[in-house]
mmCIF file with all atom_site columns, C-alpha atoms in Angstrom:
data_model
loop_
_atom_site.group_PDB
_atom_site.id
_atom_site.type_symbol
_atom_site.label_atom_id
_atom_site.label_alt_id
_atom_site.label_comp_id
_atom_site.label_asym_id
_atom_site.label_entity_id
_atom_site.label_seq_id
_atom_site.pdbx_PDB_ins_code
_atom_site.Cartn_x
_atom_site.Cartn_y
_atom_site.Cartn_z
_atom_site.occupancy
_atom_site.B_iso_or_equiv
_atom_site.pdbx_formal_charge
_atom_site.auth_seq_id
_atom_site.auth_comp_id
_atom_site.auth_asym_id
_atom_site.auth_atom_id
_atom_site.pdbx_PDB_model_num
ATOM 1   C CA . GLY A 1 1   ? 47.812 -23.591 -35.412 1.00 80.00 ? 1   GLY A CA 1
ATOM 2   C CA . ASP A 1 2   ? 48.649 -19.974 -34.765 1.00 84.00 ? 2   ASP A CA 1
ATOM 3   C CA . SER A 1 3   ? 47.991 -17.627 -37.661 1.00 88.00 ? 3   SER A CA 1
ATOM 4   C CA . VAL A 1 4   ? 47.127 -14.105 -38.732 1.00 93.00 ? 4   VAL A CA 1
ATOM 5   C CA . THR A 1 5   ? 44.576 -13.049 -41.324 1.00 92.00 ? 5   THR A CA 1
ATOM 6   C CA . GLN A 1 6   ? 44.501 -9.515  -42.647 1.00 92.00 ? 6   GLN A CA 1
ATOM 7   C CA . MET A 1 7   ? 42.370 -7.801  -45.224 1.00 84.00 ? 7   MET A CA 1
ATOM 8   C CA . GLU A 1 8   ? 43.551 -8.056  -48.757 1.00 82.00 ? 8   GLU A CA 1
ATOM 9   C CA . GLY A 1 9   ? 44.506 -5.021  -50.704 1.00 83.00 ? 9   GLY A CA 1
ATOM 10  C CA . PRO A 1 10  ? 45.373 -3.036  -52.461 1.00 93.00 ? 10  PRO A CA 1
ATOM 11  C CA . VAL A 1 11  ? 43.815 -0.106  -50.670 1.00 95.00 ? 11  VAL A CA 1
ATOM 12  C CA . THR A 1 12  ? 43.778 3.317   -52.315 1.00 96.00 ? 12  THR A CA 1
ATOM 13  C CA . LEU A 1 13  ? 42.781 6.399   -50.346 1.00 97.00 ? 13  LEU A CA 1
ATOM 14  C CA . SER A 1 14  ? 42.837 10.111  -50.830 1.00 97.00 ? 14  SER A CA 1
ATOM 15  C CA . GLU A 1 15  ? 45.037 12.198  -48.567 1.00 97.00 ? 15  GLU A CA 1
ATOM 16  C CA . GLU A 1 16  ? 43.384 12.964  -45.184 1.00 96.00 ? 16  GLU A CA 1
ATOM 17  C CA . ALA A 1 17  ? 41.013 9.998   -45.466 1.00 97.00 ? 17  ALA A CA 1
ATOM 18  C CA . PHE A 1 18  ? 40.419 7.589   -42.589 1.00 97.00 ? 18  PHE A CA 1
ATOM 19  C CA . LEU A 1 19  ? 42.247 4.269   -42.744 1.00 97.00 ? 19  LEU A CA 1
ATOM 20  C CA . THR A 1 20  ? 41.282 0.898   -41.336 1.00 97.00 ? 20  THR A CA 1
ATOM 21  C CA . ILE A 1 21  ? 43.165 -2.313  -42.098 1.00 97.00 ? 21  ILE A CA 1
ATOM 22  C CA . ASN A 1 22  ? 41.566 -5.339  -40.500 1.00 96.00 ? 22  ASN A CA 1
ATOM 23  C CA . CYS A 1 23  ? 43.560 -8.060  -38.786 1.00 97.00 ? 23  CYS A CA 1
ATOM 24  C CA . THR A 1 24  ? 42.327 -11.095 -36.921 1.00 96.00 ? 24  THR A CA 1
ATOM 25  C CA . TYR A 1 25  ? 44.348 -13.824 -35.313 1.00 95.00 ? 25  TYR A CA 1
ATOM 26  C CA . THR A 1 26  ? 44.146 -17.411 -34.187 1.00 94.00 ? 26  THR A CA 1
ATOM 27  C CA . ALA A 1 27  ? 46.309 -18.442 -31.277 1.00 91.00 ? 27  ALA A CA 1
ATOM 28  C CA . THR A 1 28  ? 46.348 -21.171 -28.675 1.00 86.00 ? 28  THR A CA 1
ATOM 29  C CA . GLY A 1 29  ? 47.475 -18.853 -25.898 1.00 85.00 ? 29  GLY A CA 1
ATOM 30  C CA . TYR A 1 30  ? 48.038 -15.150 -25.344 1.00 86.00 ? 30  TYR A CA 1
ATOM 31  C CA . PRO A 1 31  ? 50.160 -13.739 -28.138 1.00 91.00 ? 31  PRO A CA 1
ATOM 32  C CA . SER A 1 32  ? 51.845 -10.391 -28.530 1.00 91.00 ? 32  SER A CA 1
ATOM 33  C CA . LEU A 1 33  ? 50.558 -8.514  -31.553 1.00 94.00 ? 33  LEU A CA 1
ATOM 34  C CA . PHE A 1 34  ? 52.380 -6.243  -33.963 1.00 94.00 ? 34  PHE A CA 1
ATOM 35  C CA . TRP A 1 35  ? 51.965 -4.069  -37.005 1.00 96.00 ? 35  TRP A CA 1
ATOM 36  C CA . TYR A 1 36  ? 54.967 -3.742  -39.285 1.00 96.00 ? 36  TYR A CA 1
ATOM 37  C CA . VAL A 1 37  ? 55.317 -1.383  -42.247 1.00 96.00 ? 37  VAL A CA 1
ATOM 38  C CA . GLN A 1 38  ? 57.384 -1.941  -45.377 1.00 92.00 ? 38  GLN A CA 1
ATOM 39  C CA . TYR A 1 39  ? 58.231 1.081   -47.501 1.00 92.00 ? 39  TYR A CA 1
ATOM 40  C CA . PRO A 1 40  ? 59.230 0.508   -51.125 1.00 87.00 ? 40  PRO A CA 1
ATOM 41  C CA . GLY A 1 41  ? 62.642 -1.115  -51.429 1.00 82.00 ? 41  GLY A CA 1
ATOM 42  C CA . GLU A 1 42  ? 63.099 -1.518  -47.698 1.00 85.00 ? 42  GLU A CA 1
ATOM 43  C CA . GLY A 1 43  ? 62.757 -4.161  -45.012 1.00 87.00 ? 43  GLY A CA 1
ATOM 44  C CA . LEU A 1 44  ? 59.947 -4.311  -42.499 1.00 91.00 ? 44  LEU A CA 1
ATOM 45  C CA . GLN A 1 45  ? 59.922 -1.820  -39.645 1.00 92.00 ? 45  GLN A CA 1
ATOM 46  C CA . LEU A 1 46  ? 57.960 -2.102  -36.441 1.00 92.00 ? 46  LEU A CA 1
ATOM 47  C CA . LEU A 1 47  ? 55.079 0.348   -36.456 1.00 96.00 ? 47  LEU A CA 1
ATOM 48  C CA . LEU A 1 48  ? 53.369 -0.511  -33.175 1.00 95.00 ? 48  LEU A CA 1
ATOM 49  C CA . LYS A 1 49  ? 52.760 -3.370  -30.778 1.00 93.00 ? 49  LYS A CA 1
ATOM 50  C CA . ALA A 1 50  ? 50.546 -4.592  -27.937 1.00 93.00 ? 50  ALA A CA 1
ATOM 51  C CA . THR A 1 51  ? 51.328 -7.328  -25.487 1.00 90.00 ? 51  THR A CA 1
ATOM 52  C CA . LYS A 1 52  ? 48.033 -8.027  -23.705 1.00 90.00 ? 52  LYS A CA 1
ATOM 53  C CA . ALA A 1 53  ? 44.300 -7.688  -24.076 1.00 92.00 ? 53  ALA A CA 1
ATOM 54  C CA . ASP A 1 54  ? 42.933 -4.122  -24.225 1.00 94.00 ? 54  ASP A CA 1
ATOM 55  C CA . ASP A 1 55  ? 46.404 -2.653  -24.775 1.00 94.00 ? 55  ASP A CA 1
ATOM 56  C CA . LYS A 1 56  ? 46.508 0.058   -27.406 1.00 96.00 ? 56  LYS A CA 1
ATOM 57  C CA . GLY A 1 57  ? 49.614 0.438   -29.511 1.00 95.00 ? 57  GLY A CA 1
ATOM 58  C CA . SER A 1 58  ? 50.225 3.771   -31.213 1.00 96.00 ? 58  SER A CA 1
ATOM 59  C CA . ASN A 1 59  ? 52.872 5.437   -33.339 1.00 96.00 ? 59  ASN A CA 1
ATOM 60  C CA . LYS A 1 60  ? 52.976 8.138   -36.035 1.00 95.00 ? 60  LYS A CA 1
ATOM 61  C CA . GLY A 1 61  ? 49.211 8.657   -35.764 1.00 97.00 ? 61  GLY A CA 1
ATOM 62  C CA . PHE A 1 62  ? 48.452 4.953   -36.222 1.00 98.00 ? 62  PHE A CA 1
ATOM 63  C CA . GLU A 1 63  ? 46.627 3.005   -33.537 1.00 98.00 ? 63  GLU A CA 1
ATOM 64  C CA . ALA A 1 64  ? 45.578 -0.577  -32.912 1.00 98.00 ? 64  ALA A CA 1
ATOM 65  C CA . THR A 1 65  ? 43.810 -2.122  -29.917 1.00 97.00 ? 65  THR A CA 1
ATOM 66  C CA . TYR A 1 66  ? 44.315 -5.728  -28.812 1.00 96.00 ? 66  TYR A CA 1
ATOM 67  C CA . ARG A 1 67  ? 40.783 -7.154  -28.663 1.00 96.00 ? 67  ARG A CA 1
ATOM 68  C CA . LYS A 1 68  ? 40.757 -10.591 -27.118 1.00 94.00 ? 68  LYS A CA 1
ATOM 69  C CA . GLU A 1 69  ? 36.985 -11.023 -27.392 1.00 94.00 ? 69  GLU A CA 1
ATOM 70  C CA . THR A 1 70  ? 37.058 -10.578 -31.168 1.00 95.00 ? 70  THR A CA 1
ATOM 71  C CA . THR A 1 71  ? 40.663 -11.813 -31.641 1.00 95.00 ? 71  THR A CA 1
ATOM 72  C CA . SER A 1 72  ? 41.405 -8.670  -33.597 1.00 96.00 ? 72  SER A CA 1
ATOM 73  C CA . PHE A 1 73  ? 44.083 -6.017  -33.895 1.00 97.00 ? 73  PHE A CA 1
ATOM 74  C CA . HIS A 1 74  ? 42.791 -3.584  -36.528 1.00 97.00 ? 74  HIS A CA 1
ATOM 75  C CA . LEU A 1 75  ? 45.069 -0.761  -37.656 1.00 98.00 ? 75  LEU A CA 1
ATOM 76  C CA . GLU A 1 76  ? 43.583 2.739   -37.870 1.00 98.00 ? 76  GLU A CA 1
ATOM 77  C CA . LYS A 1 77  ? 44.688 6.237   -38.741 1.00 98.00 ? 77  LYS A CA 1
ATOM 78  C CA . GLY A 1 78  ? 42.453 9.261   -38.759 1.00 96.00 ? 78  GLY A CA 1
ATOM 79  C CA . SER A 1 79  ? 44.095 11.170  -41.605 1.00 96.00 ? 79  SER A CA 1
ATOM 80  C CA . VAL A 1 80  ? 46.500 9.454   -43.973 1.00 97.00 ? 80  VAL A CA 1
ATOM 81  C CA . GLN A 1 81  ? 49.282 11.184  -45.836 1.00 97.00 ? 81  GLN A CA 1
ATOM 82  C CA . VAL A 1 82  ? 51.000 10.375  -49.119 1.00 96.00 ? 82  VAL A CA 1
ATOM 83  C CA . SER A 1 83  ? 54.049 9.318   -47.106 1.00 95.00 ? 83  SER A CA 1
ATOM 84  C CA . ASP A 1 84  ? 51.986 6.528   -45.508 1.00 97.00 ? 84  ASP A CA 1
ATOM 85  C CA . SER A 1 85  ? 51.951 4.643   -48.815 1.00 97.00 ? 85  SER A CA 1
ATOM 86  C CA . ALA A 1 86  ? 53.503 1.280   -47.982 1.00 96.00 ? 86  ALA A CA 1
ATOM 87  C CA . VAL A 1 87  ? 52.685 -2.358  -47.290 1.00 93.00 ? 87  VAL A CA 1
ATOM 88  C CA . TYR A 1 88  ? 51.376 -3.092  -43.796 1.00 96.00 ? 88  TYR A CA 1
ATOM 89  C CA . PHE A 1 89  ? 51.815 -6.461  -42.084 1.00 95.00 ? 89  PHE A CA 1
ATOM 90  C CA . CYS A 1 90  ? 49.992 -7.720  -39.038 1.00 96.00 ? 90  CYS A CA 1
ATOM 91  C CA . ALA A 1 91  ? 51.955 -10.234 -36.968 1.00 94.00 ? 91  ALA A CA 1
ATOM 92  C CA . LEU A 1 92  ? 51.786 -12.201 -33.769 1.00 91.00 ? 92  LEU A CA 1
ATOM 93  C CA . ARG A 1 93  ? 54.378 -13.745 -31.506 1.00 88.00 ? 93  ARG A CA 1
ATOM 94  C CA . MET A 1 94  ? 53.565 -16.931 -29.656 1.00 84.00 ? 94  MET A CA 1
ATOM 95  C CA . GLY A 1 95  ? 56.404 -18.474 -27.721 1.00 78.00 ? 95  GLY A CA 1
ATOM 96  C CA . ASN A 1 96  ? 59.491 -18.369 -29.914 1.00 76.00 ? 96  ASN A CA 1
ATOM 97  C CA . GLN A 1 97  ? 57.660 -18.068 -33.212 1.00 80.00 ? 97  GLN A CA 1
ATOM 98  C CA . PHE A 1 98  ? 56.474 -15.094 -35.207 1.00 85.00 ? 98  PHE A CA 1
ATOM 99  C CA . TYR A 1 99  ? 53.612 -15.351 -37.701 1.00 89.00 ? 99  TYR A CA 1
ATOM 100 C CA . PHE A 1 100 ? 52.943 -12.707 -40.324 1.00 91.00 ? 100 PHE A CA 1
ATOM 101 C CA . GLY A 1 101 ? 49.888 -11.850 -42.366 1.00 92.00 ? 101 GLY A CA 1
ATOM 102 C CA . THR A 1 102 ? 50.075 -11.567 -46.132 1.00 91.00 ? 102 THR A CA 1
ATOM 103 C CA . GLY A 1 103 ? 50.383 -7.780  -46.114 1.00 92.00 ? 103 GLY A CA 1
ATOM 104 C CA . THR A 1 104 ? 48.059 -5.001  -47.250 1.00 94.00 ? 104 THR A CA 1
ATOM 105 C CA . SER A 1 105 ? 49.292 -2.492  -49.787 1.00 94.00 ? 105 SER A CA 1
ATOM 106 C CA . LEU A 1 106 ? 48.194 1.093   -49.163 1.00 96.00 ? 106 LEU A CA 1
ATOM 107 C CA . THR A 1 107 ? 48.473 3.875   -51.711 1.00 96.00 ? 107 THR A CA 1
ATOM 108 C CA . VAL A 1 108 ? 47.556 7.404   -50.697 1.00 97.00 ? 108 VAL A CA 1
ATOM 109 C CA . ILE A 1 109 ? 46.910 9.860   -53.524 1.00 97.00 ? 109 ILE A CA 1
ATOM 110 C CA . PRO A 1 110 ? 47.146 13.628  -53.183 1.00 94.00 ? 110 PRO A CA 1
ATOM 111 C CA . ASP B 2 1   ? 75.081 2.505   -40.417 1.00 58.00 ? 1   ASP B CA 1
ATOM 112 C CA . ALA B 2 2   ? 72.315 -0.051  -40.655 1.00 69.00 ? 2   ALA B CA 1
ATOM 113 C CA . ASP B 2 3   ? 71.910 -2.436  -37.737 1.00 90.00 ? 3   ASP B CA 1
ATOM 114 C CA . VAL B 2 4   ? 71.052 -5.427  -39.936 1.00 94.00 ? 4   VAL B CA 1
ATOM 115 C CA . THR B 2 5   ? 72.771 -5.742  -43.302 1.00 95.00 ? 5   THR B CA 1
ATOM 116 C CA . GLN B 2 6   ? 72.324 -8.273  -46.063 1.00 96.00 ? 6   GLN B CA 1
ATOM 117 C CA . THR B 2 7   ? 74.563 -9.114  -48.986 1.00 96.00 ? 7   THR B CA 1
ATOM 118 C CA . PRO B 2 8   ? 74.058 -9.232  -51.863 1.00 96.00 ? 8   PRO B CA 1
ATOM 119 C CA . ARG B 2 9   ? 71.034 -6.964  -52.311 1.00 95.00 ? 9   ARG B CA 1
ATOM 120 C CA . ASN B 2 10  ? 70.222 -8.458  -55.687 1.00 96.00 ? 10  ASN B CA 1
ATOM 121 C CA . ARG B 2 11  ? 71.284 -11.700 -57.315 1.00 96.00 ? 11  ARG B CA 1
ATOM 122 C CA . ILE B 2 12  ? 70.397 -13.440 -60.530 1.00 97.00 ? 12  ILE B CA 1
ATOM 123 C CA . THR B 2 13  ? 71.494 -17.044 -60.864 1.00 96.00 ? 13  THR B CA 1
ATOM 124 C CA . LYS B 2 14  ? 70.750 -20.177 -62.858 1.00 96.00 ? 14  LYS B CA 1
ATOM 125 C CA . THR B 2 15  ? 69.008 -23.371 -61.893 1.00 97.00 ? 15  THR B CA 1
ATOM 126 C CA . GLY B 2 16  ? 71.326 -25.783 -60.107 1.00 97.00 ? 16  GLY B CA 1
ATOM 127 C CA . LYS B 2 17  ? 73.787 -23.191 -58.834 1.00 96.00 ? 17  LYS B CA 1
ATOM 128 C CA . ARG B 2 18  ? 74.747 -22.928 -55.172 1.00 96.00 ? 18  ARG B CA 1
ATOM 129 C CA . ILE B 2 19  ? 73.939 -19.562 -53.653 1.00 96.00 ? 19  ILE B CA 1
ATOM 130 C CA . MET B 2 20  ? 74.782 -18.052 -50.280 1.00 97.00 ? 20  MET B CA 1
ATOM 131 C CA . LEU B 2 21  ? 73.017 -15.065 -48.792 1.00 98.00 ? 21  LEU B CA 1
ATOM 132 C CA . GLU B 2 22  ? 74.693 -13.371 -45.866 1.00 97.00 ? 22  GLU B CA 1
ATOM 133 C CA . CYS B 2 23  ? 73.346 -11.433 -42.935 1.00 97.00 ? 23  CYS B CA 1
ATOM 134 C CA . SER B 2 24  ? 75.249 -9.422  -40.350 1.00 97.00 ? 24  SER B CA 1
ATOM 135 C CA . GLN B 2 25  ? 73.956 -7.488  -37.361 1.00 96.00 ? 25  GLN B CA 1
ATOM 136 C CA . THR B 2 26  ? 75.404 -4.977  -34.930 1.00 95.00 ? 26  THR B CA 1
ATOM 137 C CA . LYS B 2 27  ? 72.477 -5.019  -32.500 1.00 92.00 ? 27  LYS B CA 1
ATOM 138 C CA . GLY B 2 28  ? 74.062 -7.624  -30.246 1.00 91.00 ? 28  GLY B CA 1
ATOM 139 C CA . HIS B 2 29  ? 71.000 -9.827  -30.511 1.00 91.00 ? 29  HIS B CA 1
ATOM 140 C CA . ASP B 2 30  ? 71.206 -13.558 -29.941 1.00 91.00 ? 30  ASP B CA 1
ATOM 141 C CA . ARG B 2 31  ? 68.272 -14.486 -32.147 1.00 92.00 ? 31  ARG B CA 1
ATOM 142 C CA . MET B 2 32  ? 68.412 -14.397 -35.930 1.00 95.00 ? 32  MET B CA 1
ATOM 143 C CA . TYR B 2 33  ? 65.894 -15.441 -38.574 1.00 95.00 ? 33  TYR B CA 1
ATOM 144 C CA . TRP B 2 34  ? 65.600 -15.971 -42.305 1.00 97.00 ? 34  TRP B CA 1
ATOM 145 C CA . TYR B 2 35  ? 62.304 -15.325 -44.098 1.00 96.00 ? 35  TYR B CA 1
ATOM 146 C CA . ARG B 2 36  ? 61.197 -15.311 -47.686 1.00 95.00 ? 36  ARG B CA 1
ATOM 147 C CA . GLN B 2 37  ? 58.540 -12.988 -49.028 1.00 91.00 ? 37  GLN B CA 1
ATOM 148 C CA . ASP B 2 38  ? 56.360 -13.904 -51.964 1.00 90.00 ? 38  ASP B CA 1
ATOM 149 C CA . PRO B 2 39  ? 53.490 -11.862 -53.402 1.00 81.00 ? 39  PRO B CA 1
ATOM 150 C CA . GLY B 2 40  ? 50.210 -12.823 -51.747 1.00 78.00 ? 40  GLY B CA 1
ATOM 151 C CA . LEU B 2 41  ? 51.912 -15.097 -49.219 1.00 81.00 ? 41  LEU B CA 1
ATOM 152 C CA . GLY B 2 42  ? 53.499 -12.619 -46.869 1.00 82.00 ? 42  GLY B CA 1
ATOM 153 C CA . LEU B 2 43  ? 56.590 -13.667 -44.950 1.00 89.00 ? 43  LEU B CA 1
ATOM 154 C CA . ARG B 2 44  ? 57.373 -17.292 -44.286 1.00 91.00 ? 44  ARG B CA 1
ATOM 155 C CA . LEU B 2 45  ? 60.024 -18.475 -41.857 1.00 92.00 ? 45  LEU B CA 1
ATOM 156 C CA . ILE B 2 46  ? 62.832 -20.592 -43.330 1.00 95.00 ? 46  ILE B CA 1
ATOM 157 C CA . TYR B 2 47  ? 65.242 -21.074 -40.407 1.00 96.00 ? 47  TYR B CA 1
ATOM 158 C CA . TYR B 2 48  ? 65.976 -19.451 -37.095 1.00 94.00 ? 48  TYR B CA 1
ATOM 159 C CA . SER B 2 49  ? 68.791 -19.526 -34.575 1.00 95.00 ? 49  SER B CA 1
ATOM 160 C CA . PHE B 2 50  ? 68.707 -18.537 -30.921 1.00 91.00 ? 50  PHE B CA 1
ATOM 161 C CA . ASP B 2 51  ? 72.464 -18.664 -30.409 1.00 90.00 ? 51  ASP B CA 1
ATOM 162 C CA . VAL B 2 52  ? 75.596 -19.808 -32.196 1.00 91.00 ? 52  VAL B CA 1
ATOM 163 C CA . LYS B 2 53  ? 74.995 -23.477 -31.393 1.00 89.00 ? 53  LYS B CA 1
ATOM 164 C CA . ASP B 2 54  ? 71.279 -23.465 -32.080 1.00 94.00 ? 54  ASP B CA 1
ATOM 165 C CA . ILE B 2 55  ? 69.648 -23.971 -35.496 1.00 96.00 ? 55  ILE B CA 1
ATOM 166 C CA . ASN B 2 56  ? 65.935 -24.616 -36.008 1.00 94.00 ? 56  ASN B CA 1
ATOM 167 C CA . LYS B 2 57  ? 63.850 -25.318 -39.075 1.00 94.00 ? 57  LYS B CA 1
ATOM 168 C CA . GLY B 2 58  ? 61.006 -23.004 -39.873 1.00 91.00 ? 58  GLY B CA 1
ATOM 169 C CA . GLU B 2 59  ? 57.895 -23.452 -41.943 1.00 86.00 ? 59  GLU B CA 1
ATOM 170 C CA . ILE B 2 60  ? 59.642 -23.897 -45.312 1.00 92.00 ? 60  ILE B CA 1
ATOM 171 C CA . SER B 2 61  ? 63.204 -25.184 -44.747 1.00 95.00 ? 61  SER B CA 1
ATOM 172 C CA . ASP B 2 62  ? 63.343 -27.729 -47.603 1.00 95.00 ? 62  ASP B CA 1
ATOM 173 C CA . GLY B 2 63  ? 65.962 -26.764 -50.180 1.00 95.00 ? 63  GLY B CA 1
ATOM 174 C CA . TYR B 2 64  ? 67.737 -24.403 -47.775 1.00 97.00 ? 64  TYR B CA 1
ATOM 175 C CA . SER B 2 65  ? 70.489 -24.668 -45.186 1.00 97.00 ? 65  SER B CA 1
ATOM 176 C CA . VAL B 2 66  ? 71.957 -22.153 -42.753 1.00 97.00 ? 66  VAL B CA 1
ATOM 177 C CA . SER B 2 67  ? 75.129 -21.476 -40.849 1.00 97.00 ? 67  SER B CA 1
ATOM 178 C CA . ARG B 2 68  ? 75.507 -19.356 -37.718 1.00 96.00 ? 68  ARG B CA 1
ATOM 179 C CA . GLN B 2 69  ? 79.179 -18.460 -37.883 1.00 90.00 ? 69  GLN B CA 1
ATOM 180 C CA . ALA B 2 70  ? 79.071 -16.032 -34.967 1.00 94.00 ? 70  ALA B CA 1
ATOM 181 C CA . GLN B 2 71  ? 76.539 -14.168 -32.903 1.00 94.00 ? 71  GLN B CA 1
ATOM 182 C CA . ALA B 2 72  ? 76.529 -11.430 -35.520 1.00 96.00 ? 72  ALA B CA 1
ATOM 183 C CA . LYS B 2 73  ? 76.415 -13.561 -38.682 1.00 97.00 ? 73  LYS B CA 1
ATOM 184 C CA . PHE B 2 74  ? 73.779 -15.889 -40.083 1.00 98.00 ? 74  PHE B CA 1
ATOM 185 C CA . SER B 2 75  ? 74.050 -17.210 -43.655 1.00 98.00 ? 75  SER B CA 1
ATOM 186 C CA . LEU B 2 76  ? 71.410 -18.849 -45.806 1.00 98.00 ? 76  LEU B CA 1
ATOM 187 C CA . SER B 2 77  ? 72.423 -21.272 -48.567 1.00 97.00 ? 77  SER B CA 1
ATOM 188 C CA . LEU B 2 78  ? 70.539 -22.694 -51.496 1.00 96.00 ? 78  LEU B CA 1
ATOM 189 C CA . GLU B 2 79  ? 72.479 -25.837 -52.364 1.00 92.00 ? 79  GLU B CA 1
ATOM 190 C CA . SER B 2 80  ? 70.943 -26.216 -55.811 1.00 96.00 ? 80  SER B CA 1
ATOM 191 C CA . ALA B 2 81  ? 68.761 -23.270 -56.715 1.00 96.00 ? 81  ALA B CA 1
ATOM 192 C CA . ILE B 2 82  ? 65.460 -23.801 -58.501 1.00 96.00 ? 82  ILE B CA 1
ATOM 193 C CA . PRO B 2 83  ? 63.130 -21.219 -60.096 1.00 96.00 ? 83  PRO B CA 1
ATOM 194 C CA . ASN B 2 84  ? 60.464 -21.422 -57.375 1.00 95.00 ? 84  ASN B CA 1
ATOM 195 C CA . GLN B 2 85  ? 63.054 -20.108 -54.931 1.00 97.00 ? 85  GLN B CA 1
ATOM 196 C CA . THR B 2 86  ? 62.844 -16.768 -56.713 1.00 97.00 ? 86  THR B CA 1
ATOM 197 C CA . ALA B 2 87  ? 61.738 -14.419 -53.943 1.00 96.00 ? 87  ALA B CA 1
ATOM 198 C CA . LEU B 2 88  ? 62.692 -11.574 -51.651 1.00 94.00 ? 88  LEU B CA 1
ATOM 199 C CA . TYR B 2 89  ? 64.684 -12.856 -48.678 1.00 96.00 ? 89  TYR B CA 1
ATOM 200 C CA . PHE B 2 90  ? 64.826 -11.077 -45.334 1.00 96.00 ? 90  PHE B CA 1
ATOM 201 C CA . CYS B 2 91  ? 67.076 -11.553 -42.364 1.00 96.00 ? 91  CYS B CA 1
ATOM 202 C CA . ALA B 2 92  ? 65.804 -10.436 -38.974 1.00 95.00 ? 92  ALA B CA 1
ATOM 203 C CA . THR B 2 93  ? 67.075 -10.309 -35.398 1.00 94.00 ? 93  THR B CA 1
ATOM 204 C CA . SER B 2 94  ? 65.507 -10.088 -31.969 1.00 89.00 ? 94  SER B CA 1
ATOM 205 C CA . ASP B 2 95  ? 66.854 -9.922  -28.443 1.00 82.00 ? 95  ASP B CA 1
ATOM 206 C CA . GLY B 2 96  ? 64.698 -12.728 -27.088 1.00 75.00 ? 96  GLY B CA 1
ATOM 207 C CA . THR B 2 97  ? 64.133 -11.052 -23.753 1.00 70.00 ? 97  THR B CA 1
ATOM 208 C CA . PRO B 2 98  ? 61.143 -12.852 -22.221 1.00 64.00 ? 98  PRO B CA 1
ATOM 209 C CA . SER B 2 99  ? 59.844 -9.732  -20.568 1.00 54.00 ? 99  SER B CA 1
ATOM 210 C CA . SER B 2 100 ? 59.886 -7.722  -23.761 1.00 53.00 ? 100 SER B CA 1
ATOM 211 C CA . THR B 2 101 ? 57.735 -8.061  -26.800 1.00 58.00 ? 101 THR B CA 1
ATOM 212 C CA . ASP B 2 102 ? 60.785 -9.489  -28.550 1.00 71.00 ? 102 ASP B CA 1
ATOM 213 C CA . THR B 2 103 ? 60.484 -7.144  -31.491 1.00 81.00 ? 103 THR B CA 1
ATOM 214 C CA . GLN B 2 104 ? 62.085 -8.244  -34.729 1.00 87.00 ? 104 GLN B CA 1
ATOM 215 C CA . TYR B 2 105 ? 64.434 -5.965  -36.652 1.00 91.00 ? 105 TYR B CA 1
ATOM 216 C CA . PHE B 2 106 ? 64.732 -6.585  -40.373 1.00 93.00 ? 106 PHE B CA 1
ATOM 217 C CA . GLY B 2 107 ? 67.466 -6.162  -42.923 1.00 94.00 ? 107 GLY B CA 1
ATOM 218 C CA . PRO B 2 108 ? 66.792 -4.473  -46.264 1.00 92.00 ? 108 PRO B CA 1
ATOM 219 C CA . GLY B 2 109 ? 66.270 -7.735  -48.121 1.00 93.00 ? 109 GLY B CA 1
ATOM 220 C CA . THR B 2 110 ? 67.940 -9.683  -50.919 1.00 96.00 ? 110 THR B CA 1
ATOM 221 C CA . ARG B 2 111 ? 66.081 -10.068 -54.179 1.00 95.00 ? 111 ARG B CA 1
ATOM 222 C CA . LEU B 2 112 ? 66.989 -13.451 -55.656 1.00 97.00 ? 112 LEU B CA 1
ATOM 223 C CA . THR B 2 113 ? 66.040 -14.524 -59.168 1.00 96.00 ? 113 THR B CA 1
ATOM 224 C CA . VAL B 2 114 ? 66.626 -18.096 -60.285 1.00 96.00 ? 114 VAL B CA 1
ATOM 225 C CA . LEU B 2 115 ? 66.421 -18.572 -64.037 1.00 95.00 ? 115 LEU B CA 1
#
């Protein structure tokens, strides 16, 4: 069935380091892909999205490109900040259903 | 004011008790969802509703029931709580527009502990 697999954490980086969080998906059709972020004590918030192959979603310095050939949607940021410390979830929508990855915890240290 | 609210935010209860978690939204969305979040398992869908007369089971509906009292309200009940239902519960909404990416909007969560 449809599913999302993302790299396990936790991930710890120094401020201004480069971030990559890997996400791959399995889907029977052409899903929409999302990255959500969860800050401590809060619900999930949409970070970025892409609806078709080769689309690039971007927000707050984060980017992810919908790669159909590798069924991937890796999240990247060139220079992380302490305020980026959170849990990041990759997700896909197929039809009426949403499927979430297990989340990757990121801690950025000064 | 928050668009999606959940009450209570925290609840501790005992095995066998009936518990209701409530969700309200002011986004005007037709679609509402209940998820639970467990460490290492991510979010799993419990139930979802696409309008007031529509209720659908999700991946893990056993032990739960829901009620869609109005477009804006969607309640989750645990008829007889058990310890493995200890988790963080999230309500979410979406507008269901086919042409959109149907983004989900989440409430702040309810932390439930069953002793």
